[in-house]
Tab-separated table of C-alpha atoms and ligand atoms in Angstrom:
chain	number	residue	atom	x	y	z
A	966	MET	CA	3.518	4.749	-4.649
A	967	ARG	CA	5.303	7.704	-6.177
A	968	HIS	CA	6.042	6.067	-9.535
A	969	ILE	CA	2.319	5.380	-10.081
A	970	ILE	CA	1.242	8.976	-9.589
A	971	LYS	CA	4.399	10.813	-10.756
A	972	ASP	CA	3.754	13.216	-13.686
A	973	LYS	CA	0.029	12.401	-13.672
A	974	ASN	CA	-2.479	15.236	-14.035
A	975	ILE	CA	-4.652	15.149	-10.954
A	976	VAL	CA	-7.578	17.475	-10.307
A	977	ILE	CA	-8.832	18.015	-6.773
A	978	GLY	CA	-12.509	18.975	-6.729
A	979	ILE	CA	-13.576	20.829	-3.597
A	980	SER	CA	-17.173	21.457	-2.542
A	981	GLY	CA	-18.462	23.544	0.343
A	982	GLY	CA	-17.891	21.593	3.533
A	983	ILE	CA	-15.848	22.376	6.642
A	984	ALA	CA	-13.383	19.602	5.697
A	985	ALA	CA	-12.287	21.778	2.738
A	986	TYR	CA	-9.318	22.882	4.851
A	987	LYS	CA	-8.025	19.287	4.760
A	988	SER	CA	-7.865	19.495	0.973
A	989	ALA	CA	-4.903	21.854	1.312
A	990	GLU	CA	-2.932	19.086	3.033
A	991	LEU	CA	-4.137	16.555	0.470
A	992	LEU	CA	-2.934	18.818	-2.314
A	993	ARG	CA	0.527	19.118	-0.715
A	994	LEU	CA	0.730	15.350	-0.303
A	995	ILE	CA	-0.212	14.648	-3.926
A	996	LYS	CA	2.235	17.289	-5.153
A	997	LYS	CA	4.988	15.642	-3.092
A	998	GLN	CA	4.532	12.580	-5.318
A	999	ASP	CA	5.585	14.784	-8.270
A	1000	ALA	CA	2.083	14.867	-9.754
A	1001	ASN	CA	0.650	17.949	-11.493
A	1002	VAL	CA	-2.263	19.170	-9.405
A	1003	ARG	CA	-5.027	21.566	-10.285
A	1004	VAL	CA	-8.109	22.587	-8.312
A	1005	VAL	CA	-11.747	23.080	-9.268
A	1006	MET	CA	-13.916	24.539	-6.501
A	1007	THR	CA	-17.547	25.371	-5.984
A	1008	HIS	CA	-18.446	28.923	-5.088
A	1009	ASN	CA	-19.478	27.765	-1.592
A	1010	ALA	CA	-16.143	25.985	-1.001
A	1011	GLY	CA	-14.580	29.454	-1.254
A	1012	TYR	CA	-16.403	30.445	1.983
A	1013	PHE	CA	-14.373	27.798	3.846
A	1014	VAL	CA	-10.975	28.221	2.169
A	1015	ASN	CA	-10.065	31.031	-0.171
A	1016	PRO	CA	-9.163	29.808	-3.690
A	1017	LEU	CA	-5.916	31.754	-3.309
A	1018	THR	CA	-4.696	29.137	-0.826
A	1019	PHE	CA	-5.045	26.392	-3.436
A	1020	GLU	CA	-3.638	28.616	-6.149
A	1021	ALA	CA	-0.517	29.219	-4.049
A	1022	LEU	CA	-0.141	25.539	-3.093
A	1023	SER	CA	-0.723	24.173	-6.601
A	1024	GLY	CA	1.065	26.971	-8.445
A	1025	LYS	CA	-1.827	26.926	-10.947
A	1026	PRO	CA	-5.020	28.959	-11.432
A	1027	VAL	CA	-8.044	27.601	-9.590
A	1028	TYR	CA	-11.200	27.076	-11.638
A	1029	THR	CA	-14.259	28.405	-9.806
A	1030	ASP	CA	-16.437	30.188	-12.322
A	1031	PRO	CA	-17.355	28.995	-15.822
A	1032	PHE	CA	-18.394	32.546	-16.729
A	1033	GLU	CA	-15.377	34.454	-15.416
A	1034	LYS	CA	-14.031	37.054	-17.822
A	1035	GLY	CA	-10.730	36.911	-19.637
A	1036	GLY	CA	-8.674	34.045	-21.020
A	1037	ASN	CA	-9.989	30.957	-22.722
A	1038	THR	CA	-12.495	30.235	-19.985
A	1039	GLU	CA	-15.497	29.145	-22.053
A	1040	ILE	CA	-14.003	25.726	-22.677
A	1041	ARG	CA	-11.865	25.378	-19.567
A	1042	HIS	CA	-13.934	22.526	-18.101
A	1043	ILE	CA	-13.616	20.568	-21.357
A	1044	GLU	CA	-9.917	21.275	-21.801
A	1045	TRP	CA	-9.073	20.343	-18.192
A	1046	ALA	CA	-11.283	17.265	-18.356
A	1047	GLU	CA	-9.502	15.970	-21.437
A	1048	ASN	CA	-6.085	16.321	-19.827
A	1049	THR	CA	-6.837	14.791	-16.437
A	1050	ASP	CA	-5.688	11.319	-15.343
A	1051	ALA	CA	-7.768	11.187	-12.143
A	1052	VAL	CA	-10.039	13.395	-10.080
A	1053	VAL	CA	-10.385	13.341	-6.335
A	1054	LEU	CA	-13.475	15.070	-4.994
A	1055	ALA	CA	-12.733	15.923	-1.354
A	1056	PRO	CA	-14.780	16.896	0.493
A	1057	ALA	CA	-17.872	15.844	-1.441
A	1058	THR	CA	-21.029	17.391	0.018
A	1059	ALA	CA	-24.514	15.886	-0.240
A	1060	ASN	CA	-25.263	18.596	-2.802
A	1061	ILE	CA	-22.458	17.769	-5.257
A	1062	ILE	CA	-23.100	14.017	-4.778
A	1063	GLY	CA	-26.744	14.610	-5.730
A	1064	LYS	CA	-25.721	16.620	-8.775
A	1065	ILE	CA	-23.281	14.016	-10.140
A	1066	ALA	CA	-25.698	11.158	-9.487
A	1067	ASN	CA	-28.352	12.979	-11.517
A	1068	GLY	CA	-26.241	14.479	-14.277
A	1069	ILE	CA	-26.716	18.069	-13.169
A	1070	ALA	CA	-24.079	20.559	-14.339
A	1071	ASP	CA	-24.701	24.102	-13.119
A	1072	ASP	CA	-21.331	25.379	-11.902
A	1073	ALA	CA	-17.595	24.952	-12.540
A	1074	LEU	CA	-17.168	21.745	-10.513
A	1075	SER	CA	-20.313	19.891	-11.602
A	1076	THR	CA	-19.734	20.849	-15.264
A	1077	PHE	CA	-16.138	19.675	-15.078
A	1078	LEU	CA	-17.193	16.381	-13.433
A	1079	LEU	CA	-19.722	15.767	-16.191
A	1080	ALA	CA	-17.033	16.247	-18.818
A	1081	VAL	CA	-14.296	13.947	-17.394
A	1082	THR	CA	-13.798	10.384	-18.597
A	1083	CYS	CA	-10.961	9.439	-16.202
A	1084	PRO	CA	-11.401	7.697	-12.793
A	1085	VAL	CA	-13.133	9.865	-10.171
A	1086	LEU	CA	-12.630	9.265	-6.449
A	1087	ILE	CA	-15.413	10.695	-4.311
A	1088	CYS	CA	-14.854	11.361	-0.598
A	1089	PRO	CA	-18.195	12.226	1.064
A	1090	SER	CA	-17.937	14.272	4.249
A	1091	MET	CA	-20.895	15.713	6.161
A	1092	ASN	CA	-22.983	15.509	9.325
A	1093	THR	CA	-23.943	11.918	10.234
A	1094	ASN	CA	-27.693	12.468	9.818
A	1095	MET	CA	-27.145	13.972	6.398
A	1096	TYR	CA	-24.886	11.077	5.437
A	1097	ASN	CA	-27.460	8.552	6.630
A	1098	LYS	CA	-30.335	10.253	4.756
A	1099	ILE	CA	-31.958	7.793	2.355
A	1100	SER	CA	-31.600	10.202	-0.565
A	1101	VAL	CA	-27.843	10.592	0.029
A	1102	LYS	CA	-27.349	6.834	0.418
A	1103	ARG	CA	-29.338	6.303	-2.760
A	1104	ASN	CA	-27.214	8.808	-4.667
A	1105	ILE	CA	-24.002	7.184	-3.406
A	1106	GLU	CA	-25.266	3.781	-4.572
A	1107	ILE	CA	-25.971	5.283	-7.997
A	1108	LEU	CA	-22.433	6.660	-8.124
A	1109	LYS	CA	-20.959	3.245	-7.204
A	1110	LYS	CA	-23.013	1.585	-9.943
A	1111	ASP	CA	-21.896	4.280	-12.394
A	1112	GLY	CA	-18.244	3.348	-11.750
A	1113	TYR	CA	-17.175	6.108	-9.362
A	1114	PHE	CA	-14.783	5.141	-6.572
A	1115	ILE	CA	-16.102	6.022	-3.117
A	1116	VAL	CA	-14.015	6.513	0.026
A	1117	GLU	CA	-16.380	6.085	2.961
A	1118	PRO	CA	-16.175	8.822	5.630
A	1119	VAL	CA	-14.737	7.769	8.979
A	1120	SER	CA	-16.345	8.028	12.407
A	1121	GLY	CA	-15.322	10.568	14.999
A	1122	GLU	CA	-16.027	14.057	16.273
A	1123	LEU	CA	-17.634	16.280	13.667
A	1124	ALA	CA	-17.362	20.044	13.240
A	1125	CYS	CA	-21.063	20.450	14.124
A	1126	GLY	CA	-20.285	19.206	17.647
A	1127	THR	CA	-21.781	15.737	17.224
A	1128	SER	CA	-19.979	12.456	16.862
A	1129	GLY	CA	-20.519	9.788	14.213
A	1130	GLN	CA	-19.671	8.780	10.659
A	1131	GLY	CA	-19.002	11.722	8.386
A	1132	ARG	CA	-15.376	12.795	8.796
A	1133	LEU	CA	-13.110	13.070	5.791
A	1134	PRO	CA	-10.415	10.353	6.090
A	1135	ASP	CA	-6.772	11.380	6.513
A	1136	PRO	CA	-5.061	12.695	3.373
A	1137	GLU	CA	-2.691	9.648	3.390
A	1138	GLN	CA	-5.679	7.316	3.130
A	1139	ILE	CA	-7.208	9.361	0.303
A	1140	LEU	CA	-3.861	9.298	-1.524
A	1141	ASP	CA	-3.739	5.516	-1.128
A	1142	ARG	CA	-7.183	5.207	-2.758
A	1143	LEU	CA	-6.172	7.637	-5.504
A	1144	VAL	CA	-3.246	5.352	-6.323
A	1145	TYR	CA	-5.722	2.446	-6.318
A	1146	CYS	CA	-7.787	4.297	-8.967
A	1147	LEU	CA	-4.724	4.812	-11.142
A	1148	CYS	CA	-3.357	1.250	-10.992
A	1149	PRO	CA	-4.175	-1.308	-13.675
A	1150	LYS	CA	-6.240	-4.172	-12.269
A	1151	ASP	CA	-4.046	-6.911	-13.725
A	1152	PHE	CA	-4.348	-9.052	-10.549
A	1153	LYS	CA	-8.164	-8.980	-10.505
A	1154	ASP	CA	-9.611	-12.295	-9.263
A	1155	LYS	CA	-6.178	-13.431	-8.014
A	1156	ARG	CA	-5.840	-14.546	-4.409
A	1157	VAL	CA	-2.493	-13.472	-2.982
A	1158	VAL	CA	-1.019	-14.379	0.421
A	1159	VAL	CA	1.885	-12.242	1.656
A	1160	THR	CA	3.917	-12.672	4.851
A	1161	ALA	CA	5.786	-9.777	6.435
A	1162	GLY	CA	7.865	-8.724	9.420
A	1163	PRO	CA	9.828	-10.669	11.981
A	1164	THR	CA	8.745	-13.416	14.336
A	1165	ARG	CA	9.455	-13.411	18.071
A	1166	GLU	CA	10.575	-16.549	19.853
A	1167	HIS	CA	10.055	-16.012	23.553
A	1168	ILE	CA	12.688	-17.051	26.093
A	1169	ASP	CA	10.531	-15.921	29.012
A	1170	PRO	CA	7.471	-13.651	29.249
A	1171	VAL	CA	9.560	-10.484	28.748
A	1172	ARG	CA	12.413	-11.548	26.444
A	1173	TYR	CA	12.574	-12.973	22.979
A	1174	ILE	CA	14.837	-13.768	20.011
A	1175	SER	CA	13.960	-11.781	16.894
A	1176	ASN	CA	15.430	-9.768	13.999
A	1177	PRO	CA	15.146	-6.165	12.726
A	1178	SER	CA	12.559	-6.757	9.992
A	1179	SER	CA	10.145	-3.804	10.009
A	1180	GLY	CA	7.560	-5.385	7.716
A	1181	LYS	CA	7.921	-2.538	5.184
A	1182	MET	CA	8.801	-4.816	2.260
A	1183	GLY	CA	5.918	-7.232	2.857
A	1184	TYR	CA	3.400	-4.461	3.519
A	1185	ALA	CA	4.474	-2.734	0.298
A	1186	ILE	CA	3.801	-5.958	-1.630
A	1187	ALA	CA	0.407	-6.466	0.012
A	1188	ARG	CA	-0.545	-2.850	-0.741
A	1189	ALA	CA	0.648	-3.046	-4.353
A	1190	ALA	CA	-1.245	-6.307	-4.955
A	1191	GLU	CA	-4.434	-4.760	-3.518
A	1192	HIS	CA	-3.952	-1.667	-5.687
A	1193	ARG	CA	-3.758	-3.998	-8.685
A	1194	GLY	CA	-7.048	-5.668	-7.872
A	1195	ALA	CA	-5.941	-8.797	-5.969
A	1196	ASP	CA	-7.750	-10.321	-3.019
A	1197	VAL	CA	-4.923	-10.087	-0.487
A	1198	THR	CA	-4.265	-11.751	2.859
A	1199	LEU	CA	-1.316	-10.353	4.809
A	1200	ILE	CA	0.135	-12.475	7.597
A	1201	THR	CA	2.289	-10.244	9.706
A	1202	GLY	CA	4.716	-10.563	12.573
A	1203	PRO	CA	4.811	-7.792	15.208
A	1204	VAL	CA	5.499	-4.464	13.431
A	1205	ASN	CA	4.578	-0.794	13.815
A	1206	LEU	CA	2.772	-0.295	10.520
A	1207	GLU	CA	-0.824	0.557	9.652
A	1208	PRO	CA	-2.572	-2.416	8.013
A	1209	PRO	CA	-3.075	-1.743	4.283
A	1210	VAL	CA	-6.616	-0.735	3.293
A	1211	ASN	CA	-8.881	-3.520	2.037
A	1212	VAL	CA	-6.384	-6.273	2.923
A	1213	LYS	CA	-7.232	-9.106	5.301
A	1214	THR	CA	-4.498	-8.785	7.926
A	1215	VAL	CA	-3.697	-11.663	10.283
A	1216	SER	CA	-1.267	-11.182	13.169
A	1217	ALA	CA	1.278	-13.801	14.212
A	1218	VAL	CA	3.944	-13.564	16.894
A	1219	SER	CA	6.065	-16.717	16.716
A	1220	ALA	CA	7.145	-18.811	13.731
A	1221	ASP	CA	4.690	-21.405	14.941
A	1222	ASP	CA	1.804	-18.872	14.850
A	1223	MET	CA	2.895	-17.766	11.406
A	1224	ALA	CA	3.008	-21.345	10.118
A	1225	LYS	CA	-0.570	-21.967	11.341
A	1226	ALA	CA	-1.836	-18.708	9.822
A	1227	VAL	CA	-0.139	-19.416	6.490
A	1228	PHE	CA	-1.386	-23.008	6.190
A	1229	ASP	CA	-4.916	-21.804	7.103
A	1230	SER	CA	-4.831	-19.152	4.356
A	1231	VAL	CA	-3.195	-20.712	1.319
A	1232	GLU	CA	-5.979	-22.997	0.157
A	1233	HIS	CA	-7.230	-21.860	-3.282
A	1234	CYS	CA	-4.680	-19.064	-3.452
A	1235	ASP	CA	-2.833	-18.226	-6.670
A	1236	ILE	CA	0.297	-16.539	-5.393
A	1237	ILE	CA	2.247	-16.826	-2.125
A	1238	ILE	CA	4.957	-14.266	-1.396
A	1239	LYS	CA	7.021	-14.970	1.728
A	1240	THR	CA	8.790	-11.777	2.708
A	1241	ALA	CA	8.778	-12.476	6.449
A	1242	ALA	CA	12.044	-12.955	8.275
A	1243	VAL	CA	10.954	-16.072	10.139
A	1244	ALA	CA	13.144	-17.203	13.038
A	1245	ASP	CA	14.850	-20.486	12.173
A	1246	TYR	CA	15.124	-21.488	15.846
A	1247	ARG	CA	13.175	-21.086	19.074
A	1248	PRO	CA	14.231	-21.721	22.657
A	1249	LYS	CA	13.543	-25.342	23.535
A	1250	GLU	CA	12.084	-24.294	26.884
A	1251	LYS	CA	10.136	-21.097	27.465
A	1252	ALA	CA	10.429	-20.024	31.125
A	1253	ARG	CA	7.037	-19.330	32.668
A	1254	GLN	CA	8.470	-16.510	34.798
A	1255	LYS	CA	11.125	-13.881	34.093
A	1256	ILE	CA	14.579	-15.467	34.320
A	1257	LYS	CA	16.602	-13.830	37.110
A	1258	LYS	CA	20.163	-12.791	36.441
A	1259	SER	CA	21.265	-13.988	39.889
A	1260	LEU	CA	21.381	-17.453	38.356
A	1261	GLY	CA	24.668	-16.449	36.672
A	1262	GLU	CA	25.639	-17.802	33.260
A	1263	ILE	CA	22.848	-19.549	31.405
A	1264	THR	CA	22.734	-21.745	28.332
A	1265	LEU	CA	19.947	-21.426	25.821
A	1266	ILE	CA	19.129	-24.553	23.885
A	1267	LEU	CA	17.462	-23.792	20.552
A	1268	GLN	CA	15.342	-26.098	18.494
A	1269	LYS	CA	14.493	-25.753	14.846
A	1270	ASN	CA	11.267	-24.132	13.686
A	1271	GLU	CA	9.339	-25.615	10.828
A	1272	ASP	CA	10.401	-24.132	7.482
A	1273	ILE	CA	7.035	-22.839	6.242
A	1274	LEU	CA	8.229	-22.075	2.733
A	1275	PHE	CA	9.870	-25.479	2.364
A	1276	LYS	CA	6.586	-27.161	3.275
A	1277	LEU	CA	4.662	-24.960	0.836
A	1278	GLY	CA	7.170	-25.925	-1.876
A	1279	GLU	CA	6.731	-29.635	-1.093
A	1280	ASN	CA	2.952	-29.352	-1.518
A	1281	LYS	CA	3.000	-26.959	-4.441
A	1282	ASN	CA	-0.013	-27.074	-6.767
A	1283	ASN	CA	-0.590	-24.557	-9.507
A	1284	HIS	CA	0.189	-21.508	-7.423
A	1285	ILE	CA	3.239	-19.285	-7.807
A	1286	LEU	CA	5.633	-19.402	-4.877
A	1287	VAL	CA	8.010	-16.513	-4.180
A	1288	GLY	CA	10.602	-16.436	-1.396
A	1289	PHE	CA	12.986	-13.796	-0.092
A	1290	ALA	CA	16.553	-14.280	1.086
A	1291	ALA	CA	18.552	-11.750	3.088
A	1292	GLU	CA	22.190	-12.788	2.973
A	1293	THR	CA	25.390	-11.234	4.265
A	1294	GLN	CA	27.602	-13.109	1.780
A	1295	ASN	CA	27.453	-15.331	-1.328
A	1296	LEU	CA	24.048	-13.950	-2.274
A	1297	GLU	CA	23.750	-15.774	-5.579
A	1298	GLU	CA	24.849	-19.162	-4.282
A	1299	ASN	CA	22.691	-19.005	-1.142
A	1300	ALA	CA	19.620	-17.605	-2.886
A	1301	LYS	CA	19.794	-20.144	-5.720
A	1302	ASP	CA	20.154	-22.956	-3.209
A	1303	LYS	CA	16.928	-21.803	-1.468
A	1304	LEU	CA	15.170	-21.372	-4.829
A	1305	ALA	CA	15.843	-25.006	-5.730
A	1306	ARG	CA	15.477	-26.576	-2.264
A	1307	LYS	CA	12.173	-24.799	-1.517
A	1308	ASN	CA	10.768	-25.374	-5.040
A	1309	LEU	CA	10.213	-21.648	-5.722
A	1310	ASP	CA	9.377	-19.759	-8.906
A	1311	ILE	CA	11.281	-16.625	-7.871
A	1312	ILE	CA	13.544	-15.760	-4.961
A	1313	VAL	CA	14.287	-12.129	-4.178
A	1314	GLY	CA	17.837	-11.768	-2.883
A	1315	ASN	CA	18.987	-8.963	-0.599
A	1316	LEU	CA	22.652	-8.537	0.235
A	1317	VAL	CA	22.515	-7.117	3.746
A	1318	GLY	CA	25.209	-4.769	5.026
A	1319	GLU	CA	26.034	-1.156	5.666
A	1320	ARG	CA	26.585	0.347	2.223
A	1321	ILE	CA	23.845	1.626	-0.079
A	1322	ASP	CA	25.800	3.077	-2.985
A	1323	GLY	CA	24.533	2.567	-6.495
A	1324	ASN	CA	27.231	0.319	-7.982
A	1325	ASP	CA	26.522	-3.094	-9.432
A	1326	TYR	CA	26.740	-6.414	-7.661
A	1327	GLY	CA	30.140	-7.470	-8.994
A	1328	ASN	CA	31.586	-6.736	-5.599
A	1329	GLU	CA	30.459	-8.521	-2.437
A	1330	ASP	CA	30.862	-5.249	-0.534
A	1331	GLU	CA	28.028	-3.577	-2.440
A	1332	LYS	CA	25.474	-4.091	0.296
A	1333	SER	CA	22.407	-2.225	1.528
A	1334	PRO	CA	20.926	-2.156	5.036
A	1335	VAL	CA	17.511	-3.401	3.739
A	1336	PHE	CA	16.028	-4.103	7.185
A	1337	GLY	CA	13.854	-1.192	8.309
A	1338	MET	CA	14.692	0.991	5.297
A	1339	ASP	CA	12.222	2.456	2.783
A	1340	THR	CA	14.483	1.271	-0.036
A	1341	ASN	CA	15.875	-2.058	-1.174
A	1342	LYS	CA	18.451	-3.169	-3.702
A	1343	ALA	CA	17.386	-6.618	-4.795
A	1344	VAL	CA	18.239	-9.366	-7.239
A	1345	PHE	CA	15.556	-11.648	-8.695
A	1346	PHE	CA	16.574	-15.259	-9.323
A	1347	PHE	CA	14.082	-17.156	-11.474
A	1348	ARG	CA	13.358	-20.888	-11.625
A	1349	ASN	CA	14.456	-21.001	-15.296
A	1350	GLY	CA	17.943	-19.780	-14.336
A	1351	ASP	CA	17.458	-16.109	-15.285
A	1352	THR	CA	18.798	-13.429	-12.977
A	1353	GLU	CA	17.730	-9.779	-12.811
A	1354	TYR	CA	19.814	-7.196	-10.934
A	1355	LEU	CA	17.772	-4.206	-9.827
A	1356	PRO	CA	18.986	-0.787	-8.739
A	1357	LEU	CA	18.299	0.645	-5.297
A	1358	MET	CA	14.640	1.668	-5.262
A	1359	GLU	CA	11.714	2.379	-2.950
A	1360	LYS	CA	10.203	-0.805	-1.537
A	1361	ASP	CA	6.827	0.346	-2.923
A	1362	MET	CA	8.289	0.376	-6.406
A	1363	LEU	CA	10.141	-2.923	-5.949
A	1364	ALA	CA	6.815	-4.459	-4.941
A	1365	HIS	CA	5.321	-3.434	-8.295
A	1366	VAL	CA	8.349	-4.681	-10.266
A	1367	LEU	CA	8.045	-8.041	-8.494
A	1368	LEU	CA	4.316	-8.189	-9.303
A	1369	ASP	CA	5.127	-7.389	-12.951
A	1370	ARG	CA	7.485	-10.400	-13.070
A	1371	ILE	CA	4.933	-12.637	-11.336
A	1372	ARG	CA	2.266	-11.543	-13.831
A	1373	ASP	CA	4.632	-12.366	-16.714
A	1374	LEU	CA	5.103	-15.917	-15.383
B	2737	PMT	O1	10.798	-6.059	6.767
B	2737	PMT	P1	11.810	-5.106	6.169
B	2737	PMT	O2	12.476	-4.245	7.210
B	2737	PMT	O3	11.234	-4.304	5.049
B	2737	PMT	O4	12.992	-6.002	5.567
B	2737	PMT	C1	12.737	-6.835	4.477
B	2737	PMT	C2	13.477	-8.179	4.613
B	2737	PMT	C3	14.963	-7.929	4.670
B	2737	PMT	C4	13.013	-8.918	5.860
B	2737	PMT	C5	13.081	-9.001	3.341
B	2737	PMT	O5	13.466	-8.295	2.194
B	2737	PMT	C6	13.781	-10.369	3.319
B	2737	PMT	O6	14.844	-10.501	2.761
B	2737	PMT	N1	13.123	-11.422	3.925
B	2737	PMT	C7	13.681	-12.759	4.044
B	2737	PMT	C8	14.572	-12.847	5.233
B	2737	PMT	C9	15.424	-14.130	5.254
B	2737	PMT	O7	16.601	-14.083	5.307
B	2737	PMT	O8	14.810	-15.212	5.130
B	2737	PMT	P2	15.519	-16.675	5.211
B	2737	PMT	O9	16.708	-16.744	4.343
B	2737	PMT	O10	15.667	-17.025	6.644
B	2737	PMT	O11	14.385	-17.536	4.588
B	2737	PMT	C10	14.210	-17.696	3.178
B	2737	PMT	C11	12.750	-17.778	2.886
B	2737	PMT	O12	12.156	-18.852	3.640
B	2737	PMT	C12	11.970	-16.531	3.237
B	2737	PMT	O13	11.024	-16.313	2.223
B	2737	PMT	C13	11.294	-16.883	4.560
B	2737	PMT	O14	10.045	-16.202	4.713
B	2737	PMT	C14	11.103	-18.380	4.449
B	2737	PMT	N2	11.164	-19.117	5.744
B	2737	PMT	C15	12.300	-19.102	6.494
B	2737	PMT	C16	12.345	-19.812	7.686
B	2737	PMT	C17	11.201	-20.501	8.108
B	2737	PMT	N3	11.190	-21.180	9.257
B	2737	PMT	N4	10.094	-20.494	7.363
B	2737	PMT	C18	10.058	-19.811	6.186
B	2737	PMT	O15	9.033	-19.779	5.500
């Protein structure tokens, strides 16, 4: 996500709610993405967290008072507004929500918000009864209609001692939605199906054949496609990752489960991206009980799983079909063979091994671990014969580069 938000001017607006302390963590997280962050606060927000905290964390003055003396303060809200790429208002109280919905500008934050023209992400956080008040709901609906992005509060224990909807979501989730606001919506109205992770082929109830796929590559693609406006279905093998926001996520354990889920999901879709490391074989017999080692040496007979991608290629309509290939040798030859045999538009090749240095692919030894890593060094092979060698990069970024190439097709 970093490349989307890097060097962007982000303003965090903070109004007077107890969740204001979480904004400090949000600020740190956004700064970690190499964005420039500034803070505008209401006077009441200062009762919860002193502006000095945000000044120290952002390394920039905090704007709290349109009438403060000294400097070029008269036009600060206009100047900041003109140079801001996105605003995140967290926490947003019922009061500031009411002001924005009705065009009221009577302090630093509300005046600044009236002056900005960039995307604004609003994160309401308050007591459940306040959140459910008809007037607040009405104001939030107005904001949605006016083009503001809203992150709904989550349910849980609230500072007032009650429990219900009203908590500010985790900073990671707010960052994810901020990236959503900043991304172009060039996949709007596109239906995208992505597969991710490994499959497990059970030998008995407690043992299985699998591979080290973590799902990170596929999840990054699903997230990137959602950020770019696509309607995304993610079919995932067993992994330890949070499902991406606003993505329909379907779980599958075996290759057989994955095949069913894929064939159920691909009707009317525009793009299918098969990142999953699907097991090619499964045990012919699955023992109903745990196999005991007292039986001595055992032989496992494996039978072939259906090749999901091959079948999709056979029945290809107008959709774009993208496969992945993790190879330990002869990357080009093996990947190109799969590209042709499975009737693909693009295949993403990964040369799997121990080394992750930055040299080019002239040498077979230039390999990266790929599985489980946050980075990937990939090669795109296109149906028209073109090849694109990419440097080692974050899987999040690779996902966007792949979507760029798919868009260009
Ligand atoms: O999950 P990560 O830890 O982030 O790792 C990412 C990855 C290494 C798993 C990913 O980048 C990758 O390379 N995935 C493909 C793994 C592979 O080697 O696939 P394959 O060569 O067995 O299959 C080629 C293509 O056919 C793949 O798109 C696969 O999804 C598909 N296939 C394979 C077998 C099968 N029975 N059905 C299929 O659809």
